[in-house]
Amino acid sequence: PSWKMMSISIALVLQLAFAAALGPPPCSQRTELLQMASLGRRTMLPLLTSAALPLLTPGAVLPAAASDGLGVADGAIGDRFSVVSDGKVKQLTEIEARDVLTKKVEAATAAGKGLDVNRRGQFNEKALFSEDFYFKYGLRPTPEDLVVKREREGTPEIPYSPVQRRYNGYKKFEPRINAGLALYAGAYRSAIRDGDWAAVAALLEKGSRSSGNNAAGEGTGVAASELRSSCRAMGLFGNTVLQSENDNATTAINLLTRHLINELYFTMDDAAAAAQSKDQVAAKQAWTRGRDYINEYLYLVNLPISAKVGDKFAKLEADI
């Protein structure tokens, strides 16, 4: 099952990240690690990192066998593995491959674009969508990374999804998405700019589950705000336009859009914390980061929106 595969993949990334500190594992554990890598691999689209970050994502020119998120080919030759290093595919031993991959994960983490256990949790359980690009590949590309990648390599390839499927998804989620975009550029922006921290807190209400009924017999749950709810609609919309029911796993570009929405959601957490301390500078910075994540998300989901599906979403041009 895809969930099992992806759990194995993130477990592999985490093991690699700490391998340098722990030293080489026993032979039996190395064998198990190789088996996990074989199970957890997925061929990914040529999307994501910038020219300054040759991390774990292979280039579009690489052979299909070398194109998974860890830079390790599906199917080793003997006891050697195909590893992407400095833009080239090299045949390395298990220990050599582990060292290369560990350095890549460490470089991404040092740049603030790799493992983030504090914010996302050990298994990404703190994210709005736990199964995203970070969950599978251990990377957190920024909107700037994706723009540079696109300028260098052109428009990313979009998986096929039937027109009817895209139309149905658009019809279902478009109202909530556009309502969220309007709030983001409107009331949310104005509340931060005016220092109306009570309004900011209300707009960013995450909601909570009911813990029982109150004295009047009413539920005690709190609904998420419309702005927060729109983030979930954005993530779910990708399921209808960035893959079809025939895909046996979540496509790489759909994982990427979920990552962008997760990061948007985290910027709202940052703005909520800034509102509590009445830190307008931090709140404005969080809003700006969120806007950039939204715009990159909109670029990607607009690609499969044709005239038969509906109108493309408008980019947020507002500043704060």
PDB file of C-alpha atoms in Angstrom:
ATOM      1  CA  PRO A   1       0.000   0.000   0.000  1.00  0.00           C
ATOM      2  CA  SER A   2       1.180   3.552  -0.749  1.00  0.00           C
ATOM      3  CA  TRP A   3       1.039   4.601   2.901  1.00  0.00           C
ATOM      4  CA  LYS A   4       3.347   1.750   3.870  1.00  0.00           C
ATOM      5  CA  MET A   5       5.707   2.597   1.023  1.00  0.00           C
ATOM      6  CA  MET A   6       5.878   6.267   1.975  1.00  0.00           C
ATOM      7  CA  SER A   7       6.352   5.490   5.662  1.00  0.00           C
ATOM      8  CA  ILE A   8       9.315   3.348   4.668  1.00  0.00           C
ATOM      9  CA  SER A   9      10.690   6.173   2.505  1.00  0.00           C
ATOM     10  CA  ILE A  10      10.638   8.805   5.248  1.00  0.00           C
ATOM     11  CA  ALA A  11      12.052   6.294   7.708  1.00  0.00           C
ATOM     12  CA  LEU A  12      14.923   5.735   5.281  1.00  0.00           C
ATOM     13  CA  VAL A  13      15.568   9.481   4.962  1.00  0.00           C
ATOM     14  CA  LEU A  14      15.629   9.902   8.736  1.00  0.00           C
ATOM     15  CA  GLN A  15      18.015   6.970   9.139  1.00  0.00           C
ATOM     16  CA  LEU A  16      20.336   8.440   6.538  1.00  0.00           C
ATOM     17  CA  ALA A  17      20.264  11.873   8.168  1.00  0.00           C
ATOM     18  CA  PHE A  18      21.529  10.476  11.460  1.00  0.00           C
ATOM     19  CA  ALA A  19      23.829   7.837  10.014  1.00  0.00           C
ATOM     20  CA  ALA A  20      26.942  10.010  10.221  1.00  0.00           C
ATOM     21  CA  ALA A  21      26.506  10.506  13.956  1.00  0.00           C
ATOM     22  CA  LEU A  22      25.667   6.886  14.706  1.00  0.00           C
ATOM     23  CA  GLY A  23      28.353   5.228  12.600  1.00  0.00           C
ATOM     24  CA  PRO A  24      27.961   2.287  10.221  1.00  0.00           C
ATOM     25  CA  PRO A  25      25.154  -0.123  11.204  1.00  0.00           C
ATOM     26  CA  PRO A  26      25.727  -3.873  11.502  1.00  0.00           C
ATOM     27  CA  CYS A  27      25.584  -5.914   8.320  1.00  0.00           C
ATOM     28  CA  SER A  28      22.062  -7.179   9.038  1.00  0.00           C
ATOM     29  CA  GLN A  29      20.783  -3.612   9.484  1.00  0.00           C
ATOM     30  CA  ARG A  30      22.452  -2.504   6.277  1.00  0.00           C
ATOM     31  CA  THR A  31      20.702  -5.295   4.441  1.00  0.00           C
ATOM     32  CA  GLU A  32      17.393  -4.242   5.953  1.00  0.00           C
ATOM     33  CA  LEU A  33      18.068  -0.620   4.957  1.00  0.00           C
ATOM     34  CA  LEU A  34      18.617  -1.665   1.347  1.00  0.00           C
ATOM     35  CA  GLN A  35      15.383  -3.644   1.383  1.00  0.00           C
ATOM     36  CA  MET A  36      13.540  -0.601   2.733  1.00  0.00           C
ATOM     37  CA  ALA A  37      15.041   1.591   0.024  1.00  0.00           C
ATOM     38  CA  SER A  38      13.907  -0.834  -2.638  1.00  0.00           C
ATOM     39  CA  LEU A  39      10.356  -0.857  -1.272  1.00  0.00           C
ATOM     40  CA  GLY A  40      10.122   2.883  -0.727  1.00  0.00           C
ATOM     41  CA  ARG A  41      11.266   4.180  -4.079  1.00  0.00           C
ATOM     42  CA  ARG A  42       9.047   6.050  -6.489  1.00  0.00           C
ATOM     43  CA  THR A  43       9.814   7.531  -9.891  1.00  0.00           C
ATOM     44  CA  MET A  44       9.262  11.287  -9.674  1.00  0.00           C
ATOM     45  CA  LEU A  45       8.669  14.063 -12.179  1.00  0.00           C
ATOM     46  CA  PRO A  46      11.487  16.474 -13.092  1.00  0.00           C
ATOM     47  CA  LEU A  47      10.355  19.283 -10.823  1.00  0.00           C
ATOM     48  CA  LEU A  48      11.837  20.944  -7.966  1.00  0.00           C
ATOM     49  CA  THR A  49      15.053  22.260  -6.524  1.00  0.00           C
ATOM     50  CA  SER A  50      16.927  25.358  -7.563  1.00  0.00           C
ATOM     51  CA  ALA A  51      20.302  25.503  -9.277  1.00  0.00           C
ATOM     52  CA  ALA A  52      21.904  26.425  -5.974  1.00  0.00           C
ATOM     53  CA  LEU A  53      20.451  23.360  -4.302  1.00  0.00           C
ATOM     54  CA  PRO A  54      21.482  20.135  -6.067  1.00  0.00           C
ATOM     55  CA  LEU A  55      19.990  18.135  -3.243  1.00  0.00           C
ATOM     56  CA  LEU A  56      17.926  14.978  -3.627  1.00  0.00           C
ATOM     57  CA  THR A  57      15.873  15.736  -6.712  1.00  0.00           C
ATOM     58  CA  PRO A  58      17.362  14.413  -9.978  1.00  0.00           C
ATOM     59  CA  GLY A  59      17.369  16.451 -13.181  1.00  0.00           C
ATOM     60  CA  ALA A  60      15.022  15.836 -16.071  1.00  0.00           C
ATOM     61  CA  VAL A  61      17.820  14.416 -18.241  1.00  0.00           C
ATOM     62  CA  LEU A  62      18.515  11.484 -15.944  1.00  0.00           C
ATOM     63  CA  PRO A  63      17.413   7.981 -16.921  1.00  0.00           C
ATOM     64  CA  ALA A  64      14.183   6.778 -15.357  1.00  0.00           C
ATOM     65  CA  ALA A  65      16.048   4.277 -13.202  1.00  0.00           C
ATOM     66  CA  ALA A  66      17.909   7.117 -11.486  1.00  0.00           C
ATOM     67  CA  SER A  67      14.878   9.293 -10.918  1.00  0.00           C
ATOM     68  CA  ASP A  68      13.555   8.716  -7.447  1.00  0.00           C
ATOM     69  CA  GLY A  69      13.484  11.185  -4.590  1.00  0.00           C
ATOM     70  CA  LEU A  70      16.628   9.890  -2.925  1.00  0.00           C
ATOM     71  CA  GLY A  71      18.764   9.878  -6.062  1.00  0.00           C
ATOM     72  CA  VAL A  72      19.076   6.082  -5.868  1.00  0.00           C
ATOM     73  CA  ALA A  73      18.076   4.027  -8.895  1.00  0.00           C
ATOM     74  CA  ASP A  74      15.402   1.352  -8.766  1.00  0.00           C
ATOM     75  CA  GLY A  75      17.421  -1.836  -8.981  1.00  0.00           C
ATOM     76  CA  ALA A  76      21.039  -1.888  -7.932  1.00  0.00           C
ATOM     77  CA  ILE A  77      23.729  -3.495 -10.059  1.00  0.00           C
ATOM     78  CA  GLY A  78      25.171  -6.220  -7.868  1.00  0.00           C
ATOM     79  CA  ASP A  79      26.089  -4.583  -4.587  1.00  0.00           C
ATOM     80  CA  ARG A  80      26.292  -1.100  -6.133  1.00  0.00           C
ATOM     81  CA  PHE A  81      23.692   1.646  -6.381  1.00  0.00           C
ATOM     82  CA  SER A  82      23.113   4.416  -8.913  1.00  0.00           C
ATOM     83  CA  VAL A  83      23.404   7.676  -6.987  1.00  0.00           C
ATOM     84  CA  VAL A  84      23.025  11.219  -8.349  1.00  0.00           C
ATOM     85  CA  SER A  85      26.001  13.305  -7.257  1.00  0.00           C
ATOM     86  CA  ASP A  86      26.932  16.694  -8.760  1.00  0.00           C
ATOM     87  CA  GLY A  87      24.396  16.132 -11.523  1.00  0.00           C
ATOM     88  CA  LYS A  88      25.934  12.804 -12.541  1.00  0.00           C
ATOM     89  CA  VAL A  89      24.785   9.229 -11.965  1.00  0.00           C
ATOM     90  CA  LYS A  90      27.496   7.239 -10.221  1.00  0.00           C
ATOM     91  CA  GLN A  91      27.692   3.551  -9.278  1.00  0.00           C
ATOM     92  CA  LEU A  92      28.579   3.429  -5.577  1.00  0.00           C
ATOM     93  CA  THR A  93      28.792   0.808  -2.870  1.00  0.00           C
ATOM     94  CA  GLU A  94      26.241   0.771  -0.090  1.00  0.00           C
ATOM     95  CA  ILE A  95      28.467   2.683   2.339  1.00  0.00           C
ATOM     96  CA  GLU A  96      29.506   5.214  -0.317  1.00  0.00           C
ATOM     97  CA  ALA A  97      25.877   5.725  -1.343  1.00  0.00           C
ATOM     98  CA  ARG A  98      24.821   6.223   2.264  1.00  0.00           C
ATOM     99  CA  ASP A  99      27.531   8.836   2.802  1.00  0.00           C
ATOM    100  CA  VAL A 100      26.495  10.782  -0.314  1.00  0.00           C
ATOM    101  CA  LEU A 101      22.821  10.724   0.609  1.00  0.00           C
ATOM    102  CA  THR A 102      23.537  11.693   4.193  1.00  0.00           C
ATOM    103  CA  LYS A 103      25.460  14.749   2.993  1.00  0.00           C
ATOM    104  CA  LYS A 104      22.562  15.739   0.730  1.00  0.00           C
ATOM    105  CA  VAL A 105      20.036  15.551   3.547  1.00  0.00           C
ATOM    106  CA  GLU A 106      22.382  17.421   5.884  1.00  0.00           C
ATOM    107  CA  ALA A 107      22.945  20.147   3.266  1.00  0.00           C
ATOM    108  CA  ALA A 108      19.212  20.593   2.800  1.00  0.00           C
ATOM    109  CA  THR A 109      18.635  20.721   6.545  1.00  0.00           C
ATOM    110  CA  ALA A 110      21.452  23.232   7.052  1.00  0.00           C
ATOM    111  CA  ALA A 111      19.881  25.437   4.366  1.00  0.00           C
ATOM    112  CA  GLY A 112      16.562  25.343   6.201  1.00  0.00           C
ATOM    113  CA  LYS A 113      14.973  23.193   3.509  1.00  0.00           C
ATOM    114  CA  GLY A 114      15.394  19.695   4.896  1.00  0.00           C
ATOM    115  CA  LEU A 115      14.312  17.813   7.992  1.00  0.00           C
ATOM    116  CA  ASP A 116      12.161  19.846  10.400  1.00  0.00           C
ATOM    117  CA  VAL A 117      11.096  17.546  13.216  1.00  0.00           C
ATOM    118  CA  ASN A 118      10.261  20.383  15.594  1.00  0.00           C
ATOM    119  CA  ARG A 119       7.615  21.915  13.346  1.00  0.00           C
ATOM    120  CA  ARG A 120       6.411  18.899  11.382  1.00  0.00           C
ATOM    121  CA  GLY A 121       6.859  16.077  13.867  1.00  0.00           C
ATOM    122  CA  GLN A 122       8.765  12.821  13.572  1.00  0.00           C
ATOM    123  CA  PHE A 123       6.493  11.498  10.828  1.00  0.00           C
ATOM    124  CA  ASN A 124       5.055  14.781   9.536  1.00  0.00           C
ATOM    125  CA  GLU A 125       2.000  14.272  11.739  1.00  0.00           C
ATOM    126  CA  LYS A 126       1.819  17.980  12.620  1.00  0.00           C
ATOM    127  CA  ALA A 127       1.273  19.032   9.006  1.00  0.00           C
ATOM    128  CA  LEU A 128      -2.207  19.646   7.605  1.00  0.00           C
ATOM    129  CA  PHE A 129      -1.507  16.972   4.958  1.00  0.00           C
ATOM    130  CA  SER A 130       0.912  14.445   6.413  1.00  0.00           C
ATOM    131  CA  GLU A 131       1.569  12.784   3.053  1.00  0.00           C
ATOM    132  CA  ASP A 132       3.367  15.498   1.105  1.00  0.00           C
ATOM    133  CA  PHE A 133       6.653  16.116  -0.705  1.00  0.00           C
ATOM    134  CA  TYR A 134       8.568  16.540   2.539  1.00  0.00           C
ATOM    135  CA  PHE A 135       7.138  13.296   3.902  1.00  0.00           C
ATOM    136  CA  LYS A 136       8.446  11.313   0.949  1.00  0.00           C
ATOM    137  CA  TYR A 137      11.697  13.093   0.096  1.00  0.00           C
ATOM    138  CA  GLY A 138      12.735  14.951   3.251  1.00  0.00           C
ATOM    139  CA  LEU A 139      12.952  18.277   1.391  1.00  0.00           C
ATOM    140  CA  ARG A 140      11.109  21.588   1.739  1.00  0.00           C
ATOM    141  CA  PRO A 141      11.615  23.558  -1.497  1.00  0.00           C
ATOM    142  CA  THR A 142      10.638  27.222  -1.305  1.00  0.00           C
ATOM    143  CA  PRO A 143       8.663  29.123  -3.950  1.00  0.00           C
ATOM    144  CA  GLU A 144      11.919  30.775  -5.011  1.00  0.00           C
ATOM    145  CA  ASP A 145      13.499  27.349  -5.589  1.00  0.00           C
ATOM    146  CA  LEU A 146      10.610  26.305  -7.801  1.00  0.00           C
ATOM    147  CA  VAL A 147      10.708  29.523  -9.831  1.00  0.00           C
ATOM    148  CA  VAL A 148      14.438  29.090 -10.505  1.00  0.00           C
ATOM    149  CA  LYS A 149      13.880  25.463 -11.458  1.00  0.00           C
ATOM    150  CA  ARG A 150      11.108  26.459 -13.858  1.00  0.00           C
ATOM    151  CA  GLU A 151      13.184  29.224 -15.445  1.00  0.00           C
ATOM    152  CA  ARG A 152      15.981  26.756 -16.033  1.00  0.00           C
ATOM    153  CA  GLU A 153      13.984  23.752 -17.223  1.00  0.00           C
ATOM    154  CA  GLY A 154      10.648  25.097 -18.394  1.00  0.00           C
ATOM    155  CA  THR A 155       7.063  24.255 -17.453  1.00  0.00           C
ATOM    156  CA  PRO A 156       6.807  21.082 -15.361  1.00  0.00           C
ATOM    157  CA  GLU A 157       5.018  18.088 -16.815  1.00  0.00           C
ATOM    158  CA  ILE A 158       1.521  17.574 -15.435  1.00  0.00           C
ATOM    159  CA  PRO A 159       0.076  14.055 -14.978  1.00  0.00           C
ATOM    160  CA  TYR A 160      -2.997  13.227 -17.003  1.00  0.00           C
ATOM    161  CA  SER A 161      -6.384  13.646 -15.364  1.00  0.00           C
ATOM    162  CA  PRO A 162      -9.666  13.279 -17.317  1.00  0.00           C
ATOM    163  CA  VAL A 163     -11.512  16.518 -18.054  1.00  0.00           C
ATOM    164  CA  GLN A 164     -14.618  15.327 -16.210  1.00  0.00           C
ATOM    165  CA  ARG A 165     -12.574  14.587 -13.085  1.00  0.00           C
ATOM    166  CA  ARG A 166     -10.950  18.031 -13.214  1.00  0.00           C
ATOM    167  CA  TYR A 167     -14.318  19.706 -13.831  1.00  0.00           C
ATOM    168  CA  ASN A 168     -15.970  17.926 -10.901  1.00  0.00           C
ATOM    169  CA  GLY A 169     -13.092  18.847  -8.587  1.00  0.00           C
ATOM    170  CA  TYR A 170     -13.157  22.459  -9.718  1.00  0.00           C
ATOM    171  CA  LYS A 171     -16.891  22.715  -9.209  1.00  0.00           C
ATOM    172  CA  LYS A 172     -16.577  21.262  -5.709  1.00  0.00           C
ATOM    173  CA  PHE A 173     -13.570  23.197  -4.383  1.00  0.00           C
ATOM    174  CA  GLU A 174     -13.405  26.436  -6.396  1.00  0.00           C
ATOM    175  CA  PRO A 175     -15.862  28.395  -4.161  1.00  0.00           C
ATOM    176  CA  ARG A 176     -13.914  27.595  -0.980  1.00  0.00           C
ATOM    177  CA  ILE A 177     -10.556  28.284  -2.599  1.00  0.00           C
ATOM    178  CA  ASN A 178     -11.584  31.653  -4.035  1.00  0.00           C
ATOM    179  CA  ALA A 179     -13.232  32.611  -0.734  1.00  0.00           C
ATOM    180  CA  GLY A 180      -9.958  31.858   1.037  1.00  0.00           C
ATOM    181  CA  LEU A 181      -7.935  33.851  -1.486  1.00  0.00           C
ATOM    182  CA  ALA A 182     -10.270  36.821  -1.038  1.00  0.00           C
ATOM    183  CA  LEU A 183      -9.889  36.652   2.738  1.00  0.00           C
ATOM    184  CA  TYR A 184      -6.129  36.336   2.522  1.00  0.00           C
ATOM    185  CA  ALA A 185      -5.711  39.433   0.355  1.00  0.00           C
ATOM    186  CA  GLY A 186      -8.572  41.259   2.074  1.00  0.00           C
ATOM    187  CA  ALA A 187      -9.611  40.941   5.712  1.00  0.00           C
ATOM    188  CA  TYR A 188      -6.533  38.986   6.846  1.00  0.00           C
ATOM    189  CA  ARG A 189      -4.115  41.441   5.231  1.00  0.00           C
ATOM    190  CA  SER A 190      -6.026  44.443   6.575  1.00  0.00           C
ATOM    191  CA  ALA A 191      -6.161  43.067  10.109  1.00  0.00           C
ATOM    192  CA  ILE A 192      -2.378  42.639  10.212  1.00  0.00           C
ATOM    193  CA  ARG A 193      -1.743  46.023   8.619  1.00  0.00           C
ATOM    194  CA  ASP A 194      -4.091  47.725  11.118  1.00  0.00           C
ATOM    195  CA  GLY A 195      -2.778  45.790  14.117  1.00  0.00           C
ATOM    196  CA  ASP A 196      -6.229  44.344  14.843  1.00  0.00           C
ATOM    197  CA  TRP A 197      -4.916  41.311  16.684  1.00  0.00           C
ATOM    198  CA  ALA A 198      -8.323  40.064  17.834  1.00  0.00           C
ATOM    199  CA  ALA A 199      -9.442  39.931  14.197  1.00  0.00           C
ATOM    200  CA  VAL A 200      -6.230  38.137  13.207  1.00  0.00           C
ATOM    201  CA  ALA A 201      -6.805  35.522  15.894  1.00  0.00           C
ATOM    202  CA  ALA A 202     -10.397  34.969  14.740  1.00  0.00           C
ATOM    203  CA  LEU A 203      -9.377  34.688  11.092  1.00  0.00           C
ATOM    204  CA  LEU A 204      -6.727  32.111  11.973  1.00  0.00           C
ATOM    205  CA  GLU A 205      -8.837  29.947  14.293  1.00  0.00           C
ATOM    206  CA  LYS A 206      -7.712  26.337  13.733  1.00  0.00           C
ATOM    207  CA  GLY A 207     -10.749  24.811  15.398  1.00  0.00           C
ATOM    208  CA  SER A 208     -10.915  21.935  17.862  1.00  0.00           C
ATOM    209  CA  ARG A 209     -12.821  18.728  18.301  1.00  0.00           C
ATOM    210  CA  SER A 210     -15.648  18.454  20.785  1.00  0.00           C
ATOM    211  CA  SER A 211     -14.693  17.099  24.187  1.00  0.00           C
ATOM    212  CA  GLY A 212     -18.307  16.405  25.149  1.00  0.00           C
ATOM    213  CA  ASN A 213     -21.430  18.462  25.697  1.00  0.00           C
ATOM    214  CA  ASN A 214     -21.766  21.529  27.871  1.00  0.00           C
ATOM    215  CA  ALA A 215     -24.440  22.103  30.525  1.00  0.00           C
ATOM    216  CA  ALA A 216     -26.951  23.010  27.834  1.00  0.00           C
ATOM    217  CA  GLY A 217     -26.303  19.769  25.960  1.00  0.00           C
ATOM    218  CA  GLU A 218     -24.447  21.519  23.175  1.00  0.00           C
ATOM    219  CA  GLY A 219     -21.229  20.256  21.635  1.00  0.00           C
ATOM    220  CA  THR A 220     -18.016  21.976  22.701  1.00  0.00           C
ATOM    221  CA  GLY A 221     -16.180  21.675  19.373  1.00  0.00           C
ATOM    222  CA  VAL A 222     -14.955  24.816  17.604  1.00  0.00           C
ATOM    223  CA  ALA A 223     -15.105  25.078  13.817  1.00  0.00           C
ATOM    224  CA  ALA A 224     -12.023  26.129  11.887  1.00  0.00           C
ATOM    225  CA  SER A 225     -12.149  29.584  10.332  1.00  0.00           C
ATOM    226  CA  GLU A 226     -13.045  29.992   6.677  1.00  0.00           C
ATOM    227  CA  LEU A 227      -9.455  30.925   5.882  1.00  0.00           C
ATOM    228  CA  ARG A 228      -8.046  27.813   7.543  1.00  0.00           C
ATOM    229  CA  SER A 229     -10.717  25.671   5.899  1.00  0.00           C
ATOM    230  CA  SER A 230      -9.757  26.999   2.476  1.00  0.00           C
ATOM    231  CA  CYS A 231      -6.275  25.529   2.939  1.00  0.00           C
ATOM    232  CA  ARG A 232      -7.769  22.052   3.203  1.00  0.00           C
ATOM    233  CA  ALA A 233      -9.837  22.691   0.080  1.00  0.00           C
ATOM    234  CA  MET A 234      -6.677  23.710  -1.786  1.00  0.00           C
ATOM    235  CA  GLY A 235      -4.920  20.502  -0.821  1.00  0.00           C
ATOM    236  CA  LEU A 236      -7.870  18.291  -1.721  1.00  0.00           C
ATOM    237  CA  PHE A 237      -8.329  20.038  -5.064  1.00  0.00           C
ATOM    238  CA  GLY A 238      -4.940  18.737  -6.187  1.00  0.00           C
ATOM    239  CA  ASN A 239      -6.272  15.174  -5.952  1.00  0.00           C
ATOM    240  CA  THR A 240      -8.698  15.915  -8.773  1.00  0.00           C
ATOM    241  CA  VAL A 241      -6.501  17.843 -11.214  1.00  0.00           C
ATOM    242  CA  LEU A 242      -2.980  16.523 -10.637  1.00  0.00           C
ATOM    243  CA  GLN A 243      -3.643  12.802 -10.840  1.00  0.00           C
ATOM    244  CA  SER A 244      -6.258  10.298 -11.878  1.00  0.00           C
ATOM    245  CA  GLU A 245      -7.867   7.336 -10.202  1.00  0.00           C
ATOM    246  CA  ASN A 246      -5.522   5.099 -12.207  1.00  0.00           C
ATOM    247  CA  ASP A 247      -2.400   6.356 -10.410  1.00  0.00           C
ATOM    248  CA  ASN A 248      -1.235   3.772  -7.903  1.00  0.00           C
ATOM    249  CA  ALA A 249       0.348   6.437  -5.657  1.00  0.00           C
ATOM    250  CA  THR A 250       0.170  10.165  -5.081  1.00  0.00           C
ATOM    251  CA  THR A 251       1.978  11.909  -7.936  1.00  0.00           C
ATOM    252  CA  ALA A 252       5.094  13.952  -7.201  1.00  0.00           C
ATOM    253  CA  ILE A 253       3.527  17.230  -8.284  1.00  0.00           C
ATOM    254  CA  ASN A 254       0.484  16.586  -6.086  1.00  0.00           C
ATOM    255  CA  LEU A 255       2.829  15.902  -3.178  1.00  0.00           C
ATOM    256  CA  LEU A 256       4.512  19.193  -3.997  1.00  0.00           C
ATOM    257  CA  THR A 257       1.292  21.215  -3.939  1.00  0.00           C
ATOM    258  CA  ARG A 258       0.409  19.641  -0.579  1.00  0.00           C
ATOM    259  CA  HIS A 259       3.817  20.721   0.698  1.00  0.00           C
ATOM    260  CA  LEU A 260       3.133  24.290  -0.449  1.00  0.00           C
ATOM    261  CA  ILE A 261      -0.218  24.306   1.353  1.00  0.00           C
ATOM    262  CA  ASN A 262       1.354  22.831   4.481  1.00  0.00           C
ATOM    263  CA  GLU A 263       3.933  25.628   4.490  1.00  0.00           C
ATOM    264  CA  LEU A 264       1.149  28.183   3.953  1.00  0.00           C
ATOM    265  CA  TYR A 265      -0.665  26.721   6.958  1.00  0.00           C
ATOM    266  CA  PHE A 266       2.502  27.006   9.063  1.00  0.00           C
ATOM    267  CA  THR A 267       2.841  30.693   8.124  1.00  0.00           C
ATOM    268  CA  MET A 268      -0.634  31.173   9.573  1.00  0.00           C
ATOM    269  CA  ASP A 269       0.592  29.584  12.799  1.00  0.00           C
ATOM    270  CA  ASP A 270       3.479  32.067  12.785  1.00  0.00           C
ATOM    271  CA  ALA A 271       1.095  34.986  12.221  1.00  0.00           C
ATOM    272  CA  ALA A 272      -1.161  33.774  15.044  1.00  0.00           C
ATOM    273  CA  ALA A 273       1.828  33.640  17.394  1.00  0.00           C
ATOM    274  CA  ALA A 274       2.863  37.130  16.267  1.00  0.00           C
ATOM    275  CA  ALA A 275      -0.655  38.385  16.936  1.00  0.00           C
ATOM    276  CA  GLN A 276      -0.474  37.099  20.509  1.00  0.00           C
ATOM    277  CA  SER A 277       2.702  39.098  21.107  1.00  0.00           C
ATOM    278  CA  LYS A 278       1.448  42.010  18.958  1.00  0.00           C
ATOM    279  CA  ASP A 279       4.526  41.731  16.749  1.00  0.00           C
ATOM    280  CA  GLN A 280       3.441  43.432  13.537  1.00  0.00           C
ATOM    281  CA  VAL A 281       6.772  42.953  11.755  1.00  0.00           C
ATOM    282  CA  ALA A 282       6.698  39.184  12.285  1.00  0.00           C
ATOM    283  CA  ALA A 283       3.030  39.031  11.277  1.00  0.00           C
ATOM    284  CA  LYS A 284       3.728  40.896   8.030  1.00  0.00           C
ATOM    285  CA  GLN A 285       6.634  38.585   7.254  1.00  0.00           C
ATOM    286  CA  ALA A 286       4.440  35.538   7.831  1.00  0.00           C
ATOM    287  CA  TRP A 287       1.736  36.970   5.566  1.00  0.00           C
ATOM    288  CA  THR A 288       4.249  37.637   2.778  1.00  0.00           C
ATOM    289  CA  ARG A 289       5.705  34.127   2.970  1.00  0.00           C
ATOM    290  CA  GLY A 290       2.220  32.681   2.865  1.00  0.00           C
ATOM    291  CA  ARG A 291       1.319  34.752  -0.191  1.00  0.00           C
ATOM    292  CA  ASP A 292       4.375  33.411  -2.031  1.00  0.00           C
ATOM    293  CA  TYR A 293       3.428  29.804  -1.208  1.00  0.00           C
ATOM    294  CA  ILE A 294      -0.122  30.481  -2.413  1.00  0.00           C
ATOM    295  CA  ASN A 295       1.056  31.930  -5.710  1.00  0.00           C
ATOM    296  CA  GLU A 296       3.329  28.977  -6.452  1.00  0.00           C
ATOM    297  CA  TYR A 297       0.479  26.612  -5.599  1.00  0.00           C
ATOM    298  CA  LEU A 298      -1.836  28.526  -7.922  1.00  0.00           C
ATOM    299  CA  TYR A 299       0.699  28.351 -10.745  1.00  0.00           C
ATOM    300  CA  LEU A 300       0.817  24.564 -10.507  1.00  0.00           C
ATOM    301  CA  VAL A 301      -2.910  23.878 -10.162  1.00  0.00           C
ATOM    302  CA  ASN A 302      -3.728  26.362 -12.929  1.00  0.00           C
ATOM    303  CA  LEU A 303      -1.739  24.316 -15.453  1.00  0.00           C
ATOM    304  CA  PRO A 304      -4.413  21.585 -15.851  1.00  0.00           C
ATOM    305  CA  ILE A 305      -7.347  24.041 -15.674  1.00  0.00           C
ATOM    306  CA  SER A 306      -8.542  24.413 -19.269  1.00  0.00           C
ATOM    307  CA  ALA A 307     -11.525  26.369 -20.611  1.00  0.00           C
ATOM    308  CA  LYS A 308     -13.624  23.215 -20.285  1.00  0.00           C
ATOM    309  CA  VAL A 309     -12.793  23.010 -16.588  1.00  0.00           C
ATOM    310  CA  GLY A 310     -13.245  26.633 -15.519  1.00  0.00           C
ATOM    311  CA  ASP A 311     -11.439  29.926 -15.020  1.00  0.00           C
ATOM    312  CA  LYS A 312      -7.886  29.835 -13.761  1.00  0.00           C
ATOM    313  CA  PHE A 313      -7.283  31.187 -10.263  1.00  0.00           C
ATOM    314  CA  ALA A 314      -5.943  34.736 -10.080  1.00  0.00           C
ATOM    315  CA  LYS A 315      -2.505  35.271  -8.567  1.00  0.00           C
ATOM    316  CA  LEU A 316      -2.356  37.374  -5.399  1.00  0.00           C
ATOM    317  CA  GLU A 317      -0.767  40.683  -6.365  1.00  0.00           C
ATOM    318  CA  ALA A 318      -1.322  42.460  -3.043  1.00  0.00           C
ATOM    319  CA  ASP A 319       1.523  43.400  -0.712  1.00  0.00           C
ATOM    320  CA  ILE A 320       1.534  44.398   2.920  1.00  0.00           C
TER     321      ILE A 320
END
